[in-house]
Amino acid sequence: MNSIAIEVPKPVDAPSQSTAPDIDAWLLRVHEASKRRNYAGTFVVSANGEIASSRIWQVCDGQTQLQRIEKLTGESQITYRRNNEVVTFYPNRKVVQIESSDALGAYPDLLKTIPKTISEYYQFTRVGAQRIAGVDTNIAEIKAKDPYRFSYRVWTAKDSGLVVKMQTLDAQARVLEESVFSELDLNAPIQMDQLLKQMQQTDGFKKEYVTLVKTTPEAQGWMIKEGAPLGFAATACYQRSNQGANKTKFWQKLFKTHGSTMQWQFSDGLANVSLFIGHYDVKDGLTDSRHSAGATQILRKRLDRFWLTLVGDVPQVTLELFAQKLQRKSD
């Protein structure tokens, strides 16, 4: 796997390891900042020698969090996220995709919840400070204690805790992926009603609805033998309609399954894993495979008459373990 050569700033003070309450408080502050802070900025993601950038606007009023994310590279795409609703416009194709789910979060965000066991799997260390995009930040390292997850280096704004930059590191401390605001305005005059108006302007676009219906693995006939591995816990399970979603390049490449797909989500508080399970058809010509895109790893394999796609910001060995523990319940 390719890594990105990035110069790491030297700490201004000696590193200090912290206890579990310290990492809990730090993560909570970071999470709250991602939900409550208004800002506008250019967000750049580097991985595998490739760079993708987006322009992000976010406004919050205490109850509603609204984002506008416009891709500056690749296919033209504008995404609006309002709490649990996501509306994505593809201007060149005149298509708008509408999705609603309580599993959808803000972007970028570091975590969903803070498990009590998180300090068993990560070591939290404060390592210094640096100024990035005109913002004074503190640097923290979150080092994995086992080979089943990646480590992180995170730069957060001193005054708010907002993540300004993040690197995902492998076991040799090589940077797999870097996300950073190259430009950030924490006092941008953003109006909620203005973004909402843009989000609702769907005239002239073909509407495609991605349907997510809450379910349980048991109801769909699946289980994880001996429970989820390595500190991961199930966070959500959905039956996802492939109609509409299959028309995007992402779904075309990942899921050539028929009918609907079950999506089973897991998290250890930082790393996330999704299991997508659909019906296998020999006509599709699918073969077992592994892929990587920066920190994101993908494992695809057949299980009897089903096709599995595992996606996560974890090492391949973790996806393999999930696949090994997944089994069909007796009919």
Short mmCIF file of C-alpha atoms in Angstrom, two decimals:
data_model
loop_
_atom_site.label_atom_id
_atom_site.label_comp_id
_atom_site.label_asym_id
_atom_site.label_seq_id
_atom_site.Cartn_x
_atom_site.Cartn_y
_atom_site.Cartn_z
CA MET A 1 0.00 0.00 0.00
CA ASN A 2 1.27 3.43 -0.90
CA SER A 3 1.72 6.05 1.78
CA ILE A 4 2.03 9.81 1.63
CA ALA A 5 5.31 11.44 2.57
CA ILE A 6 4.40 14.32 4.86
CA GLU A 7 6.67 16.21 7.19
CA VAL A 8 5.53 15.88 10.78
CA PRO A 9 5.90 18.99 12.97
CA LYS A 10 8.10 18.60 16.01
CA PRO A 11 6.37 18.86 19.38
CA VAL A 12 6.86 22.12 21.20
CA ASP A 13 6.74 20.33 24.53
CA ALA A 14 7.59 16.85 25.74
CA PRO A 15 4.77 14.42 24.96
CA SER A 16 2.53 13.60 27.88
CA GLN A 17 0.47 10.43 28.00
CA SER A 18 -3.03 10.83 29.36
CA THR A 19 -5.52 8.70 31.23
CA ALA A 20 -8.87 7.38 30.04
CA PRO A 21 -10.86 10.37 31.40
CA ASP A 22 -8.55 12.69 29.42
CA ILE A 23 -9.23 10.99 26.10
CA ASP A 24 -12.96 10.85 26.85
CA ALA A 25 -13.10 14.59 27.55
CA TRP A 26 -10.96 15.40 24.51
CA LEU A 27 -13.08 13.30 22.16
CA LEU A 28 -16.31 14.76 23.53
CA ARG A 29 -15.03 18.31 22.97
CA VAL A 30 -14.00 17.46 19.41
CA HIS A 31 -17.35 15.84 18.68
CA GLU A 32 -19.35 18.75 20.06
CA ALA A 33 -17.27 21.26 18.09
CA SER A 34 -18.06 19.43 14.84
CA LYS A 35 -21.79 19.78 15.53
CA ARG A 36 -22.05 23.30 16.92
CA ARG A 37 -19.49 25.48 15.15
CA ASN A 38 -20.26 27.70 12.14
CA TYR A 39 -17.50 27.85 9.54
CA ALA A 40 -16.58 27.88 5.87
CA GLY A 41 -13.42 26.38 4.44
CA THR A 42 -11.62 24.38 1.80
CA PHE A 43 -11.09 20.76 2.86
CA VAL A 44 -8.33 18.74 1.18
CA VAL A 45 -7.93 14.94 1.40
CA SER A 46 -4.64 13.34 0.29
CA ALA A 47 -4.20 9.59 -0.14
CA ASN A 48 -2.30 7.22 -2.43
CA GLY A 49 -0.68 10.14 -4.21
CA GLU A 50 -4.04 11.65 -5.15
CA ILE A 51 -5.65 14.82 -3.86
CA ALA A 52 -9.37 15.63 -3.61
CA SER A 53 -10.75 18.91 -2.36
CA SER A 54 -14.14 20.23 -1.32
CA ARG A 55 -15.58 23.53 -0.21
CA ILE A 56 -17.57 23.20 3.03
CA TRP A 57 -20.06 25.58 4.61
CA GLN A 58 -21.60 24.72 7.99
CA VAL A 59 -24.19 26.55 10.07
CA CYS A 60 -25.78 25.45 13.36
CA ASP A 61 -28.55 26.98 15.47
CA GLY A 62 -28.55 24.59 18.43
CA GLN A 63 -31.09 22.16 16.99
CA THR A 64 -30.28 22.01 13.29
CA GLN A 65 -26.88 21.34 11.74
CA LEU A 66 -26.69 22.14 8.03
CA GLN A 67 -23.73 21.65 5.70
CA ARG A 68 -23.10 22.36 2.05
CA ILE A 69 -20.21 20.34 0.58
CA GLU A 70 -19.15 21.13 -2.97
CA LYS A 71 -16.57 18.91 -4.65
CA LEU A 72 -13.83 20.90 -6.35
CA THR A 73 -12.22 17.87 -8.02
CA GLY A 74 -13.69 15.05 -10.06
CA GLU A 75 -17.34 14.89 -11.08
CA SER A 76 -19.38 17.95 -10.17
CA GLN A 77 -21.25 17.17 -6.95
CA ILE A 78 -22.94 19.30 -4.28
CA THR A 79 -24.14 17.63 -1.07
CA TYR A 80 -26.37 19.13 1.61
CA ARG A 81 -26.57 17.51 5.03
CA ARG A 82 -29.31 18.62 7.39
CA ASN A 83 -29.15 16.57 10.58
CA ASN A 84 -30.05 13.09 9.30
CA GLU A 85 -31.05 14.07 5.78
CA VAL A 86 -28.63 14.08 2.85
CA VAL A 87 -29.44 15.59 -0.55
CA THR A 88 -26.79 15.21 -3.28
CA PHE A 89 -26.92 17.05 -6.60
CA TYR A 90 -25.09 15.82 -9.72
CA PRO A 91 -25.41 18.91 -11.98
CA ASN A 92 -23.87 17.33 -15.08
CA ARG A 93 -26.34 14.45 -14.99
CA LYS A 94 -29.26 16.53 -13.69
CA VAL A 95 -29.82 13.98 -10.92
CA VAL A 96 -30.52 14.63 -7.24
CA GLN A 97 -30.24 11.78 -4.73
CA ILE A 98 -32.18 12.01 -1.46
CA GLU A 99 -31.30 9.90 1.57
CA SER A 100 -32.48 10.00 5.17
CA SER A 101 -31.03 8.02 8.07
CA ASP A 102 -30.05 8.56 11.69
CA ALA A 103 -26.80 6.76 10.85
CA LEU A 104 -25.65 9.69 8.72
CA GLY A 105 -23.36 12.17 10.43
CA ALA A 106 -21.62 15.45 9.74
CA TYR A 107 -18.53 15.65 7.59
CA PRO A 108 -15.80 15.70 8.68
CA ASP A 109 -16.46 14.15 12.09
CA LEU A 110 -14.13 12.10 14.25
CA LEU A 111 -16.52 9.86 16.16
CA LYS A 112 -20.11 8.90 16.78
CA THR A 113 -20.03 7.84 20.43
CA ILE A 114 -17.44 7.36 23.16
CA PRO A 115 -17.39 3.73 24.36
CA LYS A 116 -16.22 3.01 27.88
CA THR A 117 -13.58 0.67 26.47
CA ILE A 118 -11.92 3.12 24.08
CA SER A 119 -8.87 3.61 26.32
CA GLU A 120 -8.26 -0.16 26.18
CA TYR A 121 -7.55 0.07 22.46
CA TYR A 122 -5.97 3.52 22.05
CA GLN A 123 -3.25 5.47 23.87
CA PHE A 124 -3.89 9.23 23.92
CA THR A 125 -0.90 11.61 23.98
CA ARG A 126 -0.65 15.39 23.71
CA VAL A 127 2.36 16.17 21.53
CA GLY A 128 2.49 19.90 20.82
CA ALA A 129 0.95 22.83 18.96
CA GLN A 130 0.99 24.31 15.47
CA ARG A 131 -0.71 27.04 13.46
CA ILE A 132 -2.68 25.76 10.45
CA ALA A 133 -4.80 27.77 8.00
CA GLY A 134 -4.52 30.74 10.33
CA VAL A 135 -5.84 28.76 13.31
CA ASP A 136 -3.86 27.96 16.47
CA THR A 137 -4.14 24.22 17.09
CA ASN A 138 -3.15 21.60 19.64
CA ILE A 139 -1.76 18.29 18.38
CA ALA A 140 -2.75 14.94 19.83
CA GLU A 141 -1.76 11.39 18.92
CA ILE A 142 -4.19 8.53 19.35
CA LYS A 143 -2.11 5.39 19.02
CA ALA A 144 -3.64 1.98 18.44
CA LYS A 145 -2.62 -0.65 20.99
CA ASP A 146 -3.17 -3.61 18.64
CA PRO A 147 -2.86 -4.40 14.91
CA TYR A 148 -6.61 -4.30 14.31
CA ARG A 149 -7.01 -0.54 13.98
CA PHE A 150 -5.11 2.48 12.71
CA SER A 151 -3.60 5.31 14.73
CA TYR A 152 -4.37 9.01 14.34
CA ARG A 153 -2.63 12.36 14.64
CA VAL A 154 -5.14 15.18 15.11
CA TRP A 155 -4.83 18.97 15.09
CA THR A 156 -7.72 20.73 16.88
CA ALA A 157 -8.47 24.44 17.23
CA LYS A 158 -7.38 25.63 20.67
CA ASP A 159 -10.46 27.76 21.25
CA SER A 160 -13.16 25.34 20.10
CA GLY A 161 -11.81 21.82 19.58
CA LEU A 162 -12.77 21.79 15.89
CA VAL A 163 -10.66 19.33 13.89
CA VAL A 164 -8.50 21.33 11.48
CA LYS A 165 -6.25 18.51 10.32
CA MET A 166 -6.08 14.74 10.76
CA GLN A 167 -3.69 12.02 9.65
CA THR A 168 -4.43 8.31 9.71
CA LEU A 169 -1.31 6.23 10.42
CA ASP A 170 -0.47 2.58 9.88
CA ALA A 171 1.45 0.36 12.30
CA GLN A 172 4.77 1.81 11.08
CA ALA A 173 3.49 5.37 11.65
CA ARG A 174 3.31 6.01 7.90
CA VAL A 175 0.59 8.42 6.81
CA LEU A 176 -2.13 6.57 4.90
CA GLU A 177 -4.43 9.54 4.55
CA GLU A 178 -4.42 13.20 5.47
CA SER A 179 -7.40 15.54 5.75
CA VAL A 180 -6.83 19.25 6.32
CA PHE A 181 -8.50 22.61 5.98
CA SER A 182 -6.21 24.55 3.67
CA GLU A 183 -8.34 27.62 4.31
CA LEU A 184 -10.79 28.12 7.19
CA ASP A 185 -13.05 31.01 8.20
CA LEU A 186 -14.53 30.55 11.67
CA ASN A 187 -16.50 33.79 11.37
CA ALA A 188 -18.07 33.26 7.96
CA PRO A 189 -21.45 35.05 7.57
CA ILE A 190 -23.49 31.94 6.69
CA GLN A 191 -27.29 32.04 6.76
CA MET A 192 -29.29 28.89 7.52
CA ASP A 193 -32.25 29.92 5.36
CA GLN A 194 -29.97 30.63 2.40
CA LEU A 195 -28.48 27.12 2.44
CA LEU A 196 -31.92 25.56 2.97
CA LYS A 197 -33.24 27.38 -0.08
CA GLN A 198 -30.37 26.00 -2.18
CA MET A 199 -30.98 22.50 -0.80
CA GLN A 200 -34.64 22.61 -1.85
CA GLN A 201 -34.04 23.82 -5.42
CA THR A 202 -34.59 20.47 -7.15
CA ASP A 203 -36.59 21.68 -10.16
CA GLY A 204 -35.17 20.27 -13.38
CA PHE A 205 -33.42 17.38 -11.59
CA LYS A 206 -34.42 13.73 -11.70
CA LYS A 207 -35.04 12.61 -8.12
CA GLU A 208 -33.65 9.30 -6.87
CA TYR A 209 -34.51 8.13 -3.36
CA VAL A 210 -32.19 5.92 -1.36
CA THR A 211 -34.41 4.04 1.06
CA LEU A 212 -32.98 2.96 4.41
CA VAL A 213 -35.30 0.87 6.57
CA LYS A 214 -34.25 0.00 10.10
CA THR A 215 -33.96 -3.70 10.75
CA THR A 216 -31.96 -6.15 12.85
CA PRO A 217 -29.39 -8.74 11.74
CA GLU A 218 -31.50 -11.41 13.45
CA ALA A 219 -34.55 -10.44 11.40
CA GLN A 220 -32.47 -10.77 8.24
CA GLY A 221 -31.01 -14.11 9.34
CA TRP A 222 -27.46 -13.02 10.27
CA MET A 223 -25.25 -13.11 13.34
CA ILE A 224 -21.67 -12.46 14.41
CA LYS A 225 -20.29 -15.63 15.97
CA GLU A 226 -19.21 -14.94 19.56
CA GLY A 227 -20.05 -11.24 19.13
CA ALA A 228 -18.33 -8.33 17.41
CA PRO A 229 -14.53 -8.51 17.63
CA LEU A 230 -11.89 -6.33 19.20
CA GLY A 231 -13.90 -3.70 21.02
CA PHE A 232 -16.23 -2.98 18.12
CA ALA A 233 -19.95 -2.67 18.81
CA ALA A 234 -22.91 -2.66 16.44
CA THR A 235 -24.31 0.85 15.97
CA ALA A 236 -27.01 0.41 13.32
CA CYS A 237 -28.53 -2.02 10.84
CA TYR A 238 -30.50 -1.08 7.72
CA GLN A 239 -32.06 -2.63 4.70
CA ARG A 240 -30.85 -0.40 1.87
CA SER A 241 -32.68 -0.18 -1.42
CA ASN A 242 -30.24 -0.36 -4.33
CA GLN A 243 -32.66 1.37 -6.69
CA GLY A 244 -31.20 4.79 -7.45
CA ALA A 245 -28.05 4.13 -5.44
CA ASN A 246 -26.86 1.68 -8.10
CA LYS A 247 -26.82 4.53 -10.58
CA THR A 248 -23.90 6.23 -8.85
CA LYS A 249 -20.34 5.12 -9.61
CA PHE A 250 -19.67 4.26 -5.96
CA TRP A 251 -22.47 1.74 -5.74
CA GLN A 252 -21.87 0.37 -9.22
CA LYS A 253 -18.29 -0.54 -8.32
CA LEU A 254 -18.97 -1.88 -4.84
CA PHE A 255 -22.31 -3.62 -5.00
CA LYS A 256 -23.45 -5.44 -8.11
CA THR A 257 -26.05 -7.26 -6.01
CA HIS A 258 -29.72 -7.65 -6.77
CA GLY A 259 -32.71 -6.37 -4.83
CA SER A 260 -31.83 -4.75 -1.51
CA THR A 261 -28.67 -4.80 0.56
CA MET A 262 -28.38 -5.11 4.33
CA GLN A 263 -25.94 -2.63 5.88
CA TRP A 264 -24.65 -3.52 9.34
CA GLN A 265 -22.50 -0.87 11.00
CA PHE A 266 -19.90 -1.22 13.76
CA SER A 267 -17.63 1.22 15.58
CA ASP A 268 -15.05 1.24 18.35
CA GLY A 269 -15.67 4.97 18.85
CA LEU A 270 -13.09 6.07 16.27
CA ALA A 271 -12.81 3.41 13.57
CA ASN A 272 -15.91 2.31 11.65
CA VAL A 273 -16.74 -0.88 9.77
CA SER A 274 -19.76 -1.50 7.53
CA LEU A 275 -20.89 -4.92 6.33
CA PHE A 276 -23.01 -4.90 3.17
CA ILE A 277 -24.77 -8.18 2.43
CA GLY A 278 -26.69 -8.84 -0.77
CA HIS A 279 -27.66 -11.77 -2.95
CA TYR A 280 -25.01 -13.29 -5.21
CA ASP A 281 -25.66 -13.90 -8.90
CA VAL A 282 -23.07 -15.87 -10.87
CA LYS A 283 -23.96 -13.79 -13.95
CA ASP A 284 -22.30 -10.77 -12.34
CA GLY A 285 -18.90 -12.48 -12.58
CA LEU A 286 -17.78 -11.21 -9.18
CA THR A 287 -14.63 -12.59 -7.57
CA ASP A 288 -13.15 -12.20 -4.10
CA SER A 289 -10.97 -9.10 -3.91
CA ARG A 290 -9.29 -6.54 -1.68
CA HIS A 291 -8.95 -2.83 -2.32
CA SER A 292 -7.62 0.21 -0.50
CA ALA A 293 -8.15 3.94 -0.90
CA GLY A 294 -6.01 5.73 1.64
CA ALA A 295 -7.24 4.69 5.08
CA THR A 296 -10.37 3.05 3.66
CA GLN A 297 -10.07 -0.69 3.14
CA ILE A 298 -12.52 -2.81 1.15
CA LEU A 299 -12.96 -6.59 1.20
CA ARG A 300 -15.34 -8.35 -1.16
CA LYS A 301 -16.11 -12.05 -1.01
CA ARG A 302 -18.76 -14.65 -1.61
CA LEU A 303 -20.51 -16.48 1.23
CA ASP A 304 -22.67 -19.27 -0.17
CA ARG A 305 -25.49 -17.55 -2.08
CA PHE A 306 -24.64 -14.12 -0.68
CA TRP A 307 -22.15 -11.43 -1.63
CA LEU A 308 -20.32 -9.55 1.14
CA THR A 309 -18.70 -6.15 0.86
CA LEU A 310 -16.86 -4.97 3.97
CA VAL A 311 -15.73 -1.35 4.14
CA GLY A 312 -13.84 0.30 6.98
CA ASP A 313 -11.09 2.65 8.06
CA VAL A 314 -9.29 -0.32 9.60
CA PRO A 315 -6.54 -2.74 8.47
CA GLN A 316 -7.53 -5.57 6.13
CA VAL A 317 -6.97 -8.11 8.92
CA THR A 318 -9.90 -6.57 10.81
CA LEU A 319 -12.22 -6.90 7.84
CA GLU A 320 -11.08 -10.50 7.41
CA LEU A 321 -11.93 -11.21 11.05
CA PHE A 322 -15.42 -9.73 10.65
CA ALA A 323 -15.96 -11.86 7.54
CA GLN A 324 -14.82 -15.00 9.36
CA LYS A 325 -17.17 -14.36 12.29
CA LEU A 326 -20.19 -13.56 10.13
CA GLN A 327 -22.53 -16.48 9.69
CA ARG A 328 -26.01 -17.27 8.50
CA LYS A 329 -28.49 -18.30 11.18
CA SER A 330 -30.13 -21.69 10.77
CA ASP A 331 -33.34 -21.33 8.77
#
